[in-house]
Coordinates of C-alpha atoms and ligand atoms in Angstrom, one line a residue:
X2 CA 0.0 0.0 0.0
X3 CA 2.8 2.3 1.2
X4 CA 4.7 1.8 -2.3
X5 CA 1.6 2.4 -4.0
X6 CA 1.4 5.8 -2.4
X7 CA 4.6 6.8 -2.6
X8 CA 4.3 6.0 -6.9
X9 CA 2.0 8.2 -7.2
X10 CA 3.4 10.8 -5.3
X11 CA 6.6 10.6 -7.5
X12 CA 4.4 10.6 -10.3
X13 CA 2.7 13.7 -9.4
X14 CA 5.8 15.3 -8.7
X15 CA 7.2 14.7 -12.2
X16 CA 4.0 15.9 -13.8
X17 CA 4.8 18.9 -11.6
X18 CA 8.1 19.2 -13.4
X19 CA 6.9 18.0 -17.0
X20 CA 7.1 21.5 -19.4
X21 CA 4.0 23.4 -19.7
X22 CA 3.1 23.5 -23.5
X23 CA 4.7 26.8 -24.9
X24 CA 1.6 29.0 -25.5
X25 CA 3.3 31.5 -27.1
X26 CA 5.2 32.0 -30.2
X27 CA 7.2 34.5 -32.8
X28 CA 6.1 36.3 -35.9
X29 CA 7.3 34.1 -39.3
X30 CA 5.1 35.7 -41.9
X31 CA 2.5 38.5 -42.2
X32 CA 0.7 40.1 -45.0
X33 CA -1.0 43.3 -42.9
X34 CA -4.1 41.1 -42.5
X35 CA -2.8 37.0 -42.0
X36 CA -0.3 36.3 -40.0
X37 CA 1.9 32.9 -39.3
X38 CA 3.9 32.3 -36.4
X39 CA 5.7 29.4 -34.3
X40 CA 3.1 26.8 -33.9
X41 CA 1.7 26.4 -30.2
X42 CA -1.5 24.9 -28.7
X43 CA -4.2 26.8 -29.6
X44 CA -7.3 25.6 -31.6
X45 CA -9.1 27.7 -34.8
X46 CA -11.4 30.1 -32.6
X47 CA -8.8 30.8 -30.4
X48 CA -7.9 34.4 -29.3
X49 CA -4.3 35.9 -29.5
X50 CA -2.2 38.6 -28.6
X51 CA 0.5 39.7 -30.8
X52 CA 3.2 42.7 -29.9
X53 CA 3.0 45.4 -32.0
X54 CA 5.8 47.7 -32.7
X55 CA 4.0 50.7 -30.9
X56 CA 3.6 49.0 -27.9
X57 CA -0.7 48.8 -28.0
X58 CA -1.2 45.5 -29.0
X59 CA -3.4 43.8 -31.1
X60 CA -5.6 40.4 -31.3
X61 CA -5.6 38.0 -33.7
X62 CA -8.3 34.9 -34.2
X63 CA -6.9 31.8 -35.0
X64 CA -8.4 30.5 -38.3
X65 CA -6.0 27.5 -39.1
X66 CA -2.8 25.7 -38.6
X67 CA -0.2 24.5 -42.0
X68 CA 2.8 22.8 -41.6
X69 CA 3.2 23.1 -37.9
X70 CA 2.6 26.9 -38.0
X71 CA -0.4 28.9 -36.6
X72 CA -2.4 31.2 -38.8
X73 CA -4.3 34.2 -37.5
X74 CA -6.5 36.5 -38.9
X75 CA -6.2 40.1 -37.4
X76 CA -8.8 42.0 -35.8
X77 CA -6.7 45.1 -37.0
X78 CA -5.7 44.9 -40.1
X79 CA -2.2 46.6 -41.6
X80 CA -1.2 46.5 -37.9
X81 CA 2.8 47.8 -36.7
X82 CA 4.2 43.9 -36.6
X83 CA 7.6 43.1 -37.0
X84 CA 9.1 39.7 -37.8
X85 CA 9.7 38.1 -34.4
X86 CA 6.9 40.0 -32.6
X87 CA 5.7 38.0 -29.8
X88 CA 2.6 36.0 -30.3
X89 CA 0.6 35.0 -27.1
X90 CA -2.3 33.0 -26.5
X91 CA -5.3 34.8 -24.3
X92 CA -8.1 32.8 -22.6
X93 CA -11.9 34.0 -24.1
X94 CA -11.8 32.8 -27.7
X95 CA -14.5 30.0 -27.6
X96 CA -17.1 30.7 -25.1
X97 CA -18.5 34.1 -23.7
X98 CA -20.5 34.5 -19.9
X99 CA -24.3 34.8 -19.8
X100 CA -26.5 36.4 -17.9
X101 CA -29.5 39.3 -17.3
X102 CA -26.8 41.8 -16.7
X103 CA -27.1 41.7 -20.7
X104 CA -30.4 43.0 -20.9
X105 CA -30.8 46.7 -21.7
X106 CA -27.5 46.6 -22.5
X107 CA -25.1 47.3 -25.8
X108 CA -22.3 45.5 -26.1
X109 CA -19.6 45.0 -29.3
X110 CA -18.3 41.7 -30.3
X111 CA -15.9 41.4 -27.4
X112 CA -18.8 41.8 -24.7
X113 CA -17.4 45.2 -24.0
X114 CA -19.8 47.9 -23.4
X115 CA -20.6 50.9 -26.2
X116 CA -23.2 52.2 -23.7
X117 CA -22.5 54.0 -20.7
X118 CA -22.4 51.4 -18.4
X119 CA -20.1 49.4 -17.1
X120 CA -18.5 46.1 -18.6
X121 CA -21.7 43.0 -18.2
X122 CA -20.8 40.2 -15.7
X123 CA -22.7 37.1 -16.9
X124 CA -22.2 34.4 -14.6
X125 CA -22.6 31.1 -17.1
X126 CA -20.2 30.0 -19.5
X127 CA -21.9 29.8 -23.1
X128 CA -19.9 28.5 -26.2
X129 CA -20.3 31.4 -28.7
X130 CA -20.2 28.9 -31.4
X131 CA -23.5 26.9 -29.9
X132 CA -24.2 24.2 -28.7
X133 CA -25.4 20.7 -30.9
X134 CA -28.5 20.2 -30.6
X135 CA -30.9 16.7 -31.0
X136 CA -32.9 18.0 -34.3
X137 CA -35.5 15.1 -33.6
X138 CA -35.9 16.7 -29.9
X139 CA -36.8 20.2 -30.6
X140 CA -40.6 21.4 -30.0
X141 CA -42.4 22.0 -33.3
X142 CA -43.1 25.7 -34.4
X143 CA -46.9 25.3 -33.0
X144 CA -47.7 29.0 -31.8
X145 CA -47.6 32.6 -32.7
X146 CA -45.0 35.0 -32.2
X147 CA -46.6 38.9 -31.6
X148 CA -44.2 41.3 -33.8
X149 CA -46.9 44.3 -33.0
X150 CA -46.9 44.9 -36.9
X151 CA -49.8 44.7 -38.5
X152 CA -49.4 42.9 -42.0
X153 CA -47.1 40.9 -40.6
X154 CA -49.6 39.3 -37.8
X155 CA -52.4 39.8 -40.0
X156 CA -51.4 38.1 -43.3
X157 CA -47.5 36.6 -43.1
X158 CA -48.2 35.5 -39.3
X159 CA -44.5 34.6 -37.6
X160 CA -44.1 31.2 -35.0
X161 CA -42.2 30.7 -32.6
X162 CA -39.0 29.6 -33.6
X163 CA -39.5 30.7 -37.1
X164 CA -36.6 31.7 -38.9
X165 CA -37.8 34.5 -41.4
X166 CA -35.6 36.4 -44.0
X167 CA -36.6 40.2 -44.6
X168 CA -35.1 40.2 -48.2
X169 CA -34.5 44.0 -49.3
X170 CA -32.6 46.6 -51.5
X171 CA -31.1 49.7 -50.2
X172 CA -33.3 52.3 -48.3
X173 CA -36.8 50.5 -48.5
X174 CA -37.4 50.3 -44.7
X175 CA -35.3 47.6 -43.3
X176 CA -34.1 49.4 -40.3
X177 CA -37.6 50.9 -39.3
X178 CA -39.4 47.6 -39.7
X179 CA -36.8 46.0 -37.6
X180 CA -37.3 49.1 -34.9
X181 CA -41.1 48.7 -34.9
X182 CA -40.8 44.9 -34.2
X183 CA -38.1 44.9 -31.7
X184 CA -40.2 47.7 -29.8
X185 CA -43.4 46.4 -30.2
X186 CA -43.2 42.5 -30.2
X187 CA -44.4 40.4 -26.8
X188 CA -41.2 38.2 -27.2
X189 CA -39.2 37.7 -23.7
X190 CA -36.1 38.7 -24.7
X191 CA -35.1 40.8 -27.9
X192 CA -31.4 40.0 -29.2
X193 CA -30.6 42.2 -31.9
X194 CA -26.8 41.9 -34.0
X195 CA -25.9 44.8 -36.0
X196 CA -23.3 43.7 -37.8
X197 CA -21.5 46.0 -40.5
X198 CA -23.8 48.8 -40.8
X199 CA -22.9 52.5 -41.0
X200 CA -21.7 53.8 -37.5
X201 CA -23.9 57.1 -38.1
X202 CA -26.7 54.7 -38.3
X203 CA -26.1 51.8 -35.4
X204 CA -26.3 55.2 -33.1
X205 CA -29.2 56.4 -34.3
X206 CA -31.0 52.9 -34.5
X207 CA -29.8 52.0 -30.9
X208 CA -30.7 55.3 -29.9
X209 CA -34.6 54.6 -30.9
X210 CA -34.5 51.1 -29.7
X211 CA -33.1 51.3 -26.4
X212 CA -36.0 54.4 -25.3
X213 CA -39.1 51.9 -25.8
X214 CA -40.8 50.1 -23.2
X215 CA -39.4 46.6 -24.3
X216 CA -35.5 48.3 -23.9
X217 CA -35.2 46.7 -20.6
X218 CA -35.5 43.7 -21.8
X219 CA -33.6 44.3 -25.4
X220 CA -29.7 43.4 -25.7
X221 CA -28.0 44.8 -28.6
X222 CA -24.2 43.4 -30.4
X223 CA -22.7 46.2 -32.7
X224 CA -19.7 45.7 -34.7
X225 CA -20.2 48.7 -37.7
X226 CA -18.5 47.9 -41.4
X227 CA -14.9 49.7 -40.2
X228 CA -14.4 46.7 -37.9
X229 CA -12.6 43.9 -38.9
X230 CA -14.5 41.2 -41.0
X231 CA -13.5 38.6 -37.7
X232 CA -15.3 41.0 -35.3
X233 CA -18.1 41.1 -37.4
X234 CA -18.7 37.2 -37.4
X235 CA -17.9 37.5 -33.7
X236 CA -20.7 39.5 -33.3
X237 CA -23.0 37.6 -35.1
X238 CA -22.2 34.2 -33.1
X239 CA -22.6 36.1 -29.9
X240 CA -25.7 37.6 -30.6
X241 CA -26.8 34.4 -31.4
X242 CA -25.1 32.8 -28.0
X243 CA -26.9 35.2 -26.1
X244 CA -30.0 34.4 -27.8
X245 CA -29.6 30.4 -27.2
X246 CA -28.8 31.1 -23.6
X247 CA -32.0 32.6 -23.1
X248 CA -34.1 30.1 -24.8
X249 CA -32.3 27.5 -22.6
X250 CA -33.5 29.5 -19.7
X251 CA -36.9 28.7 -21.1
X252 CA -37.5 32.3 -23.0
X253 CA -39.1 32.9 -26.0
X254 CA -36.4 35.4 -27.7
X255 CA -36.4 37.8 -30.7
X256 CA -33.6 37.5 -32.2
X257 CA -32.7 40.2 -35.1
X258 CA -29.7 39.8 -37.2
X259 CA -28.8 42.9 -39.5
X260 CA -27.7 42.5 -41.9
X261 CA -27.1 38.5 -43.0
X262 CA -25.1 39.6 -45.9
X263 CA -22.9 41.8 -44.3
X264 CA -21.9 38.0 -42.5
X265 CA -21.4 36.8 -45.4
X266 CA -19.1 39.5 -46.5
X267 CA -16.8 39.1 -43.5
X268 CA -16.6 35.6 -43.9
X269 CA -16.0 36.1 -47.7
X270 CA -13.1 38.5 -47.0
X271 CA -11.5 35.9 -44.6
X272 CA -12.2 33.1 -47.4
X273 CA -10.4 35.1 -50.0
X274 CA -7.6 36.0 -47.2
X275 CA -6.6 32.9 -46.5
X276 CA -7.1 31.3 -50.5
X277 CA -10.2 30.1 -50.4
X278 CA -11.6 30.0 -54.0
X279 CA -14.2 32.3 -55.3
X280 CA -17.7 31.1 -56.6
X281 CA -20.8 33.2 -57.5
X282 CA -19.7 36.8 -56.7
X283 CA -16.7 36.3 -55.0
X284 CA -18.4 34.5 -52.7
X285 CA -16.3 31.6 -50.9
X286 CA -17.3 27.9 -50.2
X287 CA -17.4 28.8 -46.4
X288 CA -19.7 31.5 -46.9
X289 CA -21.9 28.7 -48.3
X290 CA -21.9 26.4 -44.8
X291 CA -21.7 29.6 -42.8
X292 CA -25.2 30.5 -43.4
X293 CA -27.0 27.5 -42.6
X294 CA -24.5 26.6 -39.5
X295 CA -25.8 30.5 -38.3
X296 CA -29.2 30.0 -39.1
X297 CA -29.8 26.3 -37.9
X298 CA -28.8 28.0 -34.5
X299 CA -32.0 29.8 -34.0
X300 CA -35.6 27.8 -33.8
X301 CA -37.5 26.3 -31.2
X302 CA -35.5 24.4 -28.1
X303 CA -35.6 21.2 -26.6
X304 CA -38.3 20.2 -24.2
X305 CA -38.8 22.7 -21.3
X306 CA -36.6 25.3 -23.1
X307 CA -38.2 28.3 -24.8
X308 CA -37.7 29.6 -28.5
X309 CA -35.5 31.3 -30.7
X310 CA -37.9 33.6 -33.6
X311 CA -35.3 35.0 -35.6
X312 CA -35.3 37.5 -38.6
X313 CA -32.3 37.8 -40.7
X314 CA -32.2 40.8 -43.3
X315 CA -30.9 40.2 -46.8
X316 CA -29.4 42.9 -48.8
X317 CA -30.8 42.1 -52.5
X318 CA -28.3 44.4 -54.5
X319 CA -29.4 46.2 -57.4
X320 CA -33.0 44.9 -56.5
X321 CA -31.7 40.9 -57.4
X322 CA -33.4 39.2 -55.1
X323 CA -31.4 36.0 -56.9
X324 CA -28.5 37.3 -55.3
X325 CA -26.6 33.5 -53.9
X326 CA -26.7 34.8 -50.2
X327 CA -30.7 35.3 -51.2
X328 CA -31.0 31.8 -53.0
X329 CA -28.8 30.2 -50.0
X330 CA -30.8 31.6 -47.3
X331 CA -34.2 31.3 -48.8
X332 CA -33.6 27.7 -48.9
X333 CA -33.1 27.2 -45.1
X334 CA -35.2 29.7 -43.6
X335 CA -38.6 28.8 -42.8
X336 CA -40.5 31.9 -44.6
X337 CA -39.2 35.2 -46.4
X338 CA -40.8 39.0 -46.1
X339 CA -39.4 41.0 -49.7
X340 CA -39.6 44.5 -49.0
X341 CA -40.7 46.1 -52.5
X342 CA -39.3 49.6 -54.2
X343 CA -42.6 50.0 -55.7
X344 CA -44.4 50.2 -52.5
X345 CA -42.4 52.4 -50.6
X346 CA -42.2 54.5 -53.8
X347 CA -45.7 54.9 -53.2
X348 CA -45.4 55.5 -49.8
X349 CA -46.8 52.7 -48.3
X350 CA -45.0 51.3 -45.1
X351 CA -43.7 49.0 -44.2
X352 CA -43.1 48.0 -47.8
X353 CA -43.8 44.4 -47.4
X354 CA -44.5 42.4 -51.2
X355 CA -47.4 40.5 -49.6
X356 CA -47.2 38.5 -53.0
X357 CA -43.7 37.9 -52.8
X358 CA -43.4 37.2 -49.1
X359 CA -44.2 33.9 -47.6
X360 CA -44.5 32.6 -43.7
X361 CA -43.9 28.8 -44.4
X362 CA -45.9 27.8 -41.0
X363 CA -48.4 30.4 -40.9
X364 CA -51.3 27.5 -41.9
X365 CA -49.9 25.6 -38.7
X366 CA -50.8 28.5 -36.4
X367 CA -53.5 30.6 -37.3
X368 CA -57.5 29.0 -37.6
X369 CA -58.7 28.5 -40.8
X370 CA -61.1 32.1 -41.2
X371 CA -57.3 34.0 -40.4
X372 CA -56.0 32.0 -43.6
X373 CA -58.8 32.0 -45.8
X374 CA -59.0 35.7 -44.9
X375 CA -55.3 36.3 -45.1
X376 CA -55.2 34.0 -48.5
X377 CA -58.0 36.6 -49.7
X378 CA -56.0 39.6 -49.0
X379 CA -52.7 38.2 -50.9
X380 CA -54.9 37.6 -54.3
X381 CA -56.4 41.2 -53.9
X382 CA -53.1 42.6 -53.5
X383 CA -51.7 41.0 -56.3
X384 CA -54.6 41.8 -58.5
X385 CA -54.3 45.0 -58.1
X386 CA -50.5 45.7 -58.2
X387 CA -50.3 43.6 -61.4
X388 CA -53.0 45.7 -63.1
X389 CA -51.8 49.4 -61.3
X390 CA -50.1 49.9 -65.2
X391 CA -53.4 49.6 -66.6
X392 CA -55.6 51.8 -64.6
X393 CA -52.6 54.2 -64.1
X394 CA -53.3 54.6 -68.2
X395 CA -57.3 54.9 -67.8
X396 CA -57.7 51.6 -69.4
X397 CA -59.8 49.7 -66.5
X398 CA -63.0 49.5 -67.2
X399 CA -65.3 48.3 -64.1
X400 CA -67.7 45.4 -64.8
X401 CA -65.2 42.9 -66.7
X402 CA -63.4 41.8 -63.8
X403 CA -65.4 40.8 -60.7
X404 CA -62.0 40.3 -58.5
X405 CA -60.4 42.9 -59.7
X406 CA -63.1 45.5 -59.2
X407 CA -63.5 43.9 -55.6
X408 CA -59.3 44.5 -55.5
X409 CA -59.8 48.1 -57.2
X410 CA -63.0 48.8 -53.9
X411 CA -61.1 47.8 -51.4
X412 CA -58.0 49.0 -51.7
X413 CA -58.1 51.8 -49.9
X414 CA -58.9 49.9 -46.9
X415 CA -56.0 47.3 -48.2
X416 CA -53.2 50.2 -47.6
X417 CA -55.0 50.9 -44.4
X418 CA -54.3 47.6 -42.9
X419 CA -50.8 47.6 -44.5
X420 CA -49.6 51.1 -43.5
X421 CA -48.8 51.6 -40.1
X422 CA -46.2 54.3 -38.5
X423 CA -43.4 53.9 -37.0
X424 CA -45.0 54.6 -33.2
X425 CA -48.3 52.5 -33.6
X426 CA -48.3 49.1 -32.1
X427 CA -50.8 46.6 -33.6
X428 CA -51.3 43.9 -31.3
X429 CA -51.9 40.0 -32.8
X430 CA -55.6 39.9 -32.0
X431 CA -56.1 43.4 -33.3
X432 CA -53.9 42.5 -36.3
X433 CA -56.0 39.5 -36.9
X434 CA -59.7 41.2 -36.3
X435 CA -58.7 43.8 -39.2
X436 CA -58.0 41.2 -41.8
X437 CA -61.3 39.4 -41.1
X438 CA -63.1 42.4 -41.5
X439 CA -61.5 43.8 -45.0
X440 CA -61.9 40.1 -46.3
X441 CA -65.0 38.9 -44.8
X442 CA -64.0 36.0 -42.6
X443 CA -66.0 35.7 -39.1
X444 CA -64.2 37.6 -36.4
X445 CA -65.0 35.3 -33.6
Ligands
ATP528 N1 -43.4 52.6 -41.2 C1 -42.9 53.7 -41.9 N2 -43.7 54.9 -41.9 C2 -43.2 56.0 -42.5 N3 -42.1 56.0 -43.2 C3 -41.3 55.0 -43.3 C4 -41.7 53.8 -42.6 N4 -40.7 52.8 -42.8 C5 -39.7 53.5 -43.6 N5 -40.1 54.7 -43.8 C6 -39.3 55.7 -44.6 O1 -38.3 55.0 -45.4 C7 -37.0 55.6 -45.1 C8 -35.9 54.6 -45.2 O2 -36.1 53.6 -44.2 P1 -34.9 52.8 -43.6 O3 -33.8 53.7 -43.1 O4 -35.5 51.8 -42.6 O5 -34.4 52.0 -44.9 P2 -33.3 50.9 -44.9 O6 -33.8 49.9 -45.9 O7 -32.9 50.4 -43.6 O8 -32.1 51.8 -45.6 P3 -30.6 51.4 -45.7 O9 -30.5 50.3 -46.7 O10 -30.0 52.7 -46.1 O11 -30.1 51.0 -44.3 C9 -37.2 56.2 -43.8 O12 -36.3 57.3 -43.6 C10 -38.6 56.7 -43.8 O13 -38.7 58.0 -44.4

């Protein structure tokens, strides 16, 4: 027994003894945006110092390792590094701490605060890259998610744990849309990422945001397009980590991510970086498996947990809504909302396509007069948008068309129900009662 003991005990002394792995290394090779140095322990994800010649410092991610040598993708690019510079690992790369001290709070991708306040203290450790999930043992998408907009509830009716696209060119009403549903929706918890959007206007959005009566319970991750394309995806995974954590918790969250395509940029500038090869406008393979490993995150939990209802906007460039981050996304998420040029030309907000847009589990969720009602308003729309042209040049004639007249009737009360301002809230039930009534369901 007493040799036994004192085995071990020399055992544990040489352990003692036995070299800690280096976790530091030099500078081999840098381009101002990759750099290669010594190889030590540290896996992709990981988060690096490296010396700079001024003395600040930067960080580097890992992204790789080739032929015993670890690359790093700089959250700084053209950084002051000289061959040699000293290359250290940090703790912090892979998982980020949880907690309500996030609510009410903006943070950037780092968890550091852009607000006033001081830095959040979370208290659980939550992997920012998520956790695998049983797909077999989440809850089905089985009940509706408020949004407080109007056409939305009414005639493109959201679940919870829907993943919904809002699929948009430039300066048609993404941001307000996305201000009106994180204000007015009855979610728990609203997670919004705003990842690589003008500074000028993350202020100005936060600034509306945070002053509403859901603010307290709103948590905001900003990383504007002069960040690094690495803090940018940062951002997005923790917004999304913060999001999971608070379904685990048995929440229902909001979670808003814009812009999707700004994502895929980042990733597509560290693709190209580190030789990736180009496909359909530049974009890399790993943008390609980024978006569905991102949006597979959100949805329903397991049993007992609560729900993630997620919106992801979609820049459609030049109005080409066949854009591949469009085509790639539309094929995972579980409904789309196009916003249309035409409509907002003609003032009508929020400039939701009703044609074009599609809410893949509204029929689950809403009772049959809400769909028939809600089926009726889509084919009135449409009627009338497609023949706009034709009375625009006097050539409808009333009488020959019995749905288009009722299209052409009603229409004033159609942009009634679809334009609401930015400050009106339109409750689910409300949202509901005013489609029945235009299309002449039962309100029960
Ligand atoms: N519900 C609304 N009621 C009235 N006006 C609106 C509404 N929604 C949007 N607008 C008008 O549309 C303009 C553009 O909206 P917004 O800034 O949300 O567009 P965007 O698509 O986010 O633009 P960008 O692509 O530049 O970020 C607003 O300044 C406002 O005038």
């Amino acid at each position: 027994m007493s040799a036994l003991l004192s085995q071990l005990t020399a055992g544990l002394d040489d352990l003692a003894k036995a070299p800690t792995p280096a976790m530091s290394g030099k500078v081999l090779r840098y381009d101002g945006l990759i750099l290669e140095c010594t190889g030590f322990p540290a896996s992709p994800g990981a988060i690096c110092h490296v010396e700079t010649e001024d003395g600040e410092g930067v960080h580097g991610e890992v992204v790789g390792f080739r032929d015993g040598r670890n690359m790093l993708f700089l959250d700084t690019p053209g950084a002051r590094i000289v061959c040699g510079a000293k290359v250290t690992r940090k703790d912090g790369g892979h998982n980020a701490m949880m907690g309500e001290a996030l609510l009410g709070r903006v943070i950037d991708a780092e968890g550091q605060p852009l607000d006033d306040g001081s830095v959040p203290v979370g208290d659980v450790k939550w992997p920012l890259a998520g956790k695998v999930q049983n797909p077999l043992a989440r809850q089905p998408v089985d009940s509706v998610l408020d949004v407080g907009v109007r056409i939305i509830n009414s005639a493109l009716t959201v679940g919870r744990g829907q993943r919904v696209g809002i699929i948009a060119g430039s300066g048609v009403g993404k941001s307000v849309l996305i201000e009106m549903m994180t204000k007015n929706t009855n979610a728990d918890i609203v997670v919004v990422g705003l990842i690589g959007e003008r500074a000028r206007e993350v202020g100005a959005f936060v600034g509306h945001i945070m002053n509403g009566e859901n603010a307290h319970k709103t948590c905001v991750v900003a990383v504007p397009a002069d960040r690094s394309p690495l803090l940018r995806l940062r951002a997005a995974n923790r917004a999304t980590a913060i999001a999971e954590y608070f379904r685990s918790k048995g929440k229902d969250v909001l979670l808003i991510m814009d812009s999707l395509t700004r994502c895929a940029h980042a990733r597509r500038e560290i693709g190209l970086a580190l030789g990736e090869q180009p496909t359909a406008k530049g974009y890399t393979p790993s943008v390609v498996s980024m978006i569905p490993t991102l949006i597979e995150r959100a949805g329903p939990g397991l049993k007992g947990e609560g729900s993630i209802t997620a919106f992801y906007t979609i820049l459609a460039d030049g109005d080409d809504t066949n854009d591949p981050v469009v085509d790639t996304a539309r094929a995972i998420l579980d409904g789309h909302l196009v916003l249309s040029r035409k409509q907002a030309q003609m003032g009508i907000y929020p400039a939701i396509d009703i044609p074009q847009s599609v809410s893949r589990v509204m029929n689950d969720i809403v009772d049959k007069d809400h769909q028939r009602a809600a089926l009726k308003l889509r084919r009135m729309v449409s009627m009338y948008m497609d023949n706009r042209d034709m009375m625009l040049m006097g050539a409808y004639t009333p009488g020959q068309d019995p749905e288009l007249d009722e299209a052409v009737n009603n229409w004033p009360r159609i942009k009634n129900l679809i334009q609401q301002p930015v400050d009106e809230k339109s409750p689910f039930p409300e949202s509901r009662k005013a489609v029945l009534a235009l299309s002449g369901g039962s309100i029960g």
